[in-house]
Short mmCIF file of C-alpha atoms and ligand atoms in Angstrom, two decimals:
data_model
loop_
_atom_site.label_atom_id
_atom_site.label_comp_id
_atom_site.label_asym_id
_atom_site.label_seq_id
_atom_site.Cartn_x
_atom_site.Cartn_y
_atom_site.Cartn_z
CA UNK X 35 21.37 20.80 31.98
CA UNK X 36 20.02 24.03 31.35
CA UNK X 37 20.06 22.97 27.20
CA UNK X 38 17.75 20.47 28.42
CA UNK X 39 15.66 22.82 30.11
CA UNK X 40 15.23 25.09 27.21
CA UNK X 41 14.32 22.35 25.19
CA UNK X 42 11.99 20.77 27.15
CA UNK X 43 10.16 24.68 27.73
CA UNK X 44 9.93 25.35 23.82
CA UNK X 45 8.47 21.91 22.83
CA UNK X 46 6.61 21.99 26.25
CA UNK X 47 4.98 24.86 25.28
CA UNK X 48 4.10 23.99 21.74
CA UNK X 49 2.42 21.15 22.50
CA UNK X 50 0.86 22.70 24.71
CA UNK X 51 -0.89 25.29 22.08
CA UNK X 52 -1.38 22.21 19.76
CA UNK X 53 -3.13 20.18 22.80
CA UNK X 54 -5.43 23.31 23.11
CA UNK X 55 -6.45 23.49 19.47
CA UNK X 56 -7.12 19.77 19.34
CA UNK X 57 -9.18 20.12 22.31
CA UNK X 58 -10.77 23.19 21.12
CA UNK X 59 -11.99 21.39 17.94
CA UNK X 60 -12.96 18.39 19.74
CA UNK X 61 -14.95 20.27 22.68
CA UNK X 62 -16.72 22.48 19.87
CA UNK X 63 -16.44 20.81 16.65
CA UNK X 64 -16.70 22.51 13.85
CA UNK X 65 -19.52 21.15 10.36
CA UNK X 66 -21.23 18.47 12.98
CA UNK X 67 -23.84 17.17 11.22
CA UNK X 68 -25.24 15.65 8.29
CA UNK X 69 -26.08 17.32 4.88
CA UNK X 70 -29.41 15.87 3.24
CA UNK X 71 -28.75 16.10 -0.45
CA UNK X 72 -24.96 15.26 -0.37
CA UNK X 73 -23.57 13.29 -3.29
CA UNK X 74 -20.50 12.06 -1.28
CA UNK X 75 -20.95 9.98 1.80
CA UNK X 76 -18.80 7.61 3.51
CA UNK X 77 -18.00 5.53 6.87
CA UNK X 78 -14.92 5.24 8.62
CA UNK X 79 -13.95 3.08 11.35
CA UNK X 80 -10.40 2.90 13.28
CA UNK X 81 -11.39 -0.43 14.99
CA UNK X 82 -8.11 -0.29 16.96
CA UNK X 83 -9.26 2.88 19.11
CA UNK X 84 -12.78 2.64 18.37
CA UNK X 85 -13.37 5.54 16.28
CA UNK X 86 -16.47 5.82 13.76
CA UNK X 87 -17.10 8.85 11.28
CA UNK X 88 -19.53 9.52 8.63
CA UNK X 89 -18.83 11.75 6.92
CA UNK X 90 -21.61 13.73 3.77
CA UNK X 91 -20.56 16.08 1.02
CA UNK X 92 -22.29 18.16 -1.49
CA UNK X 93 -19.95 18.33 -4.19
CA UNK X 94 -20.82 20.96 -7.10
CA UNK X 95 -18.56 20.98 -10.26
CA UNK X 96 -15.58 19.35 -8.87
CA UNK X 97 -15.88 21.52 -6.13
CA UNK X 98 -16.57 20.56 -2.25
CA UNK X 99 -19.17 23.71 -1.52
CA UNK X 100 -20.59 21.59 1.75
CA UNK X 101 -19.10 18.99 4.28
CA UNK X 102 -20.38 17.87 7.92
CA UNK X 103 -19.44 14.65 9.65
CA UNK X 104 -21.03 12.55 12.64
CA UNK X 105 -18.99 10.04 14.49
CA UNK X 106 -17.51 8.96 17.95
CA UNK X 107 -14.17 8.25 19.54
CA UNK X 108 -11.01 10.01 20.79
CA UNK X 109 -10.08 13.39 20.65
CA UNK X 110 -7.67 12.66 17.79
CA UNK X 111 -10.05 11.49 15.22
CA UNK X 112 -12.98 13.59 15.98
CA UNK X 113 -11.02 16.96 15.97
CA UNK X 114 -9.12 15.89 12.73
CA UNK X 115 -12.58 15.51 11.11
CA UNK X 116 -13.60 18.87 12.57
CA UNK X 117 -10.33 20.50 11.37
CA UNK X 118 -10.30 18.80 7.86
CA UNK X 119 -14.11 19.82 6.77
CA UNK X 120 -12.66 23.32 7.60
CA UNK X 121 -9.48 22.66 5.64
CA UNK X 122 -11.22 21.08 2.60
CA UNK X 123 -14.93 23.21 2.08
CA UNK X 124 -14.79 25.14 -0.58
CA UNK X 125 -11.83 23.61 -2.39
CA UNK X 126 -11.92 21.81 -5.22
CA UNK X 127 -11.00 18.07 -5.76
CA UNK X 128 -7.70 18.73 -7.13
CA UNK X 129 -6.77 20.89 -4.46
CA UNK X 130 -8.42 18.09 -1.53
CA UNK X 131 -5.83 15.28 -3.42
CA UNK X 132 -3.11 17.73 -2.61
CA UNK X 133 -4.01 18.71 0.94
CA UNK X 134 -4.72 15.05 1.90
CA UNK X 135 -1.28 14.23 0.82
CA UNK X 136 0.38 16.80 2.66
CA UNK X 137 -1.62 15.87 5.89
CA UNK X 138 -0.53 12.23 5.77
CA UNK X 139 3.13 13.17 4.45
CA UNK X 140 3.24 15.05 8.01
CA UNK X 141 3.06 11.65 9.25
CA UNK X 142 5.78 9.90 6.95
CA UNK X 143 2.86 8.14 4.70
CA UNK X 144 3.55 8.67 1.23
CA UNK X 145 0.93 9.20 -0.90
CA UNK X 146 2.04 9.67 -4.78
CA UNK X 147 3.84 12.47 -6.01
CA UNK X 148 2.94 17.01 -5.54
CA UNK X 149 0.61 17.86 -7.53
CA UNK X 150 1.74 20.54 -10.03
CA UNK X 151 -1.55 21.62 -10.82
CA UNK X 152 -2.35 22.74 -7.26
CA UNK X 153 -1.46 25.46 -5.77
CA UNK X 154 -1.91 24.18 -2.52
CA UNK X 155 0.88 24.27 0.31
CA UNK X 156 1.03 23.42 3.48
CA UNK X 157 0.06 26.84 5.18
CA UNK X 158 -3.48 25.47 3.61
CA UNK X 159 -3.67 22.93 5.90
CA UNK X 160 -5.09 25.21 8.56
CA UNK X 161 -5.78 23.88 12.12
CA UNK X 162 -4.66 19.69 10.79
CA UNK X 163 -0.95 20.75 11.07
CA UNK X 164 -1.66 20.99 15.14
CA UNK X 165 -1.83 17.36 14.81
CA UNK X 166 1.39 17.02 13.62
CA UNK X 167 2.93 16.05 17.28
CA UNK X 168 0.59 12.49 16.42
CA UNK X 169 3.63 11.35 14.19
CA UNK X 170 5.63 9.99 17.38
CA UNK X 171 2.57 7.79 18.21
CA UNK X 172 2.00 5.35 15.01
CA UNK X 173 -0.88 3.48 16.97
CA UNK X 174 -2.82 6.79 16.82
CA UNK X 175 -1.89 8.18 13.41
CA UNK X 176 -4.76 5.97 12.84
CA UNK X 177 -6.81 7.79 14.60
CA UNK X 178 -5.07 11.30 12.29
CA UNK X 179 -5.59 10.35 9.44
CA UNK X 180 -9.33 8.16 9.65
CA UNK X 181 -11.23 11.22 8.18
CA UNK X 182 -9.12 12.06 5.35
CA UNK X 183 -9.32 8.37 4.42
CA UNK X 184 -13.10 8.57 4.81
CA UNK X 185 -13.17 11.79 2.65
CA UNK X 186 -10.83 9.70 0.25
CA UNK X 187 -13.93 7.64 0.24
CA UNK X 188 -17.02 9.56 -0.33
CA UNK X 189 -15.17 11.19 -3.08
CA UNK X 190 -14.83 8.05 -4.76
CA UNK X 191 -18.53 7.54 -4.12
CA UNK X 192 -19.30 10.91 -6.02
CA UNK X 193 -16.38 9.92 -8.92
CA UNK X 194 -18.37 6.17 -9.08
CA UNK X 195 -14.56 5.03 -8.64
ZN1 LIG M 889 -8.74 7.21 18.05
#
């Protein structure tokens, strides 16, 4: 009995920092906006939930030097966007292959194999590994992982993939 109280206080009260960030991030989001010259735009919708996310980039010699998103929905999808502009501006594309897959392995999608030529681990994921607690609810992993799928995206647009 009291194991299960000591449990329930520790993850209680982790969740309870990660609910804060998440809310922190969606009440005051972080790179809101639009950038007028980007090079790497894309759209993102999570029909299920009803999210939507643009998301622009200005992308200078393989490098992400700007990134702002607009969009609407739940808490989930708007903070991740907030927290993964954060995460990924200034970093190169190498480096944003790497981080995306470490976001979405923190959610049991696998997404081809480490990198070797990144250095990037996952104490670079900043403020994204709050959302880690999303992993016991697949319907809103979704939700997680909707702007590193858009990023995905708009770097494709800038690669003409
Ligand atoms: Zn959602």
């Amino acid at each position: 009995m009291s194991q299960g109280k000591l449990e329930g206080g520790i993850s209680g009260g982790v969740e309870e920092l990660y609910r804060e960030v998440i809310l922190d991030h969606f009440k005051s989001p972080k790179n809101r906006g639009s950038i007028e010259n980007a090079n790497a735009v894309a759209e993102g919708m999570n029909p299920l939930c009803g999210d939507q996310l643009t998301l622009s980039a200005k992308i200078e010699n393989d490098k992400i030097i700007d990134i702002k998103f607009e969009g609407h929905g739940c808490a989930i999808s708007q903070s991740a966007a907030s927290m993964l502009t954060q995460a990924v501006r200034g970093k190169n594309l190498t480096d944003v292959s790497e981080l995306s897959r470490l976001f979405k392995n923190m959610f049991g999608i696998k997404e081809g194999n480490k990198n070797l030529d990144s250095k990037i681990s996952e104490d670079d994921l900043g403020d994204l590994i709050s959302l880690e607690g999303v992993k016991k609810y697949p319907v809103r992993v979704k939700c997680a992982v909707l702007s590193v799928n858009t990023l995905k995206e708009a770097i494709n647009s800038y690669l003409k993939i």
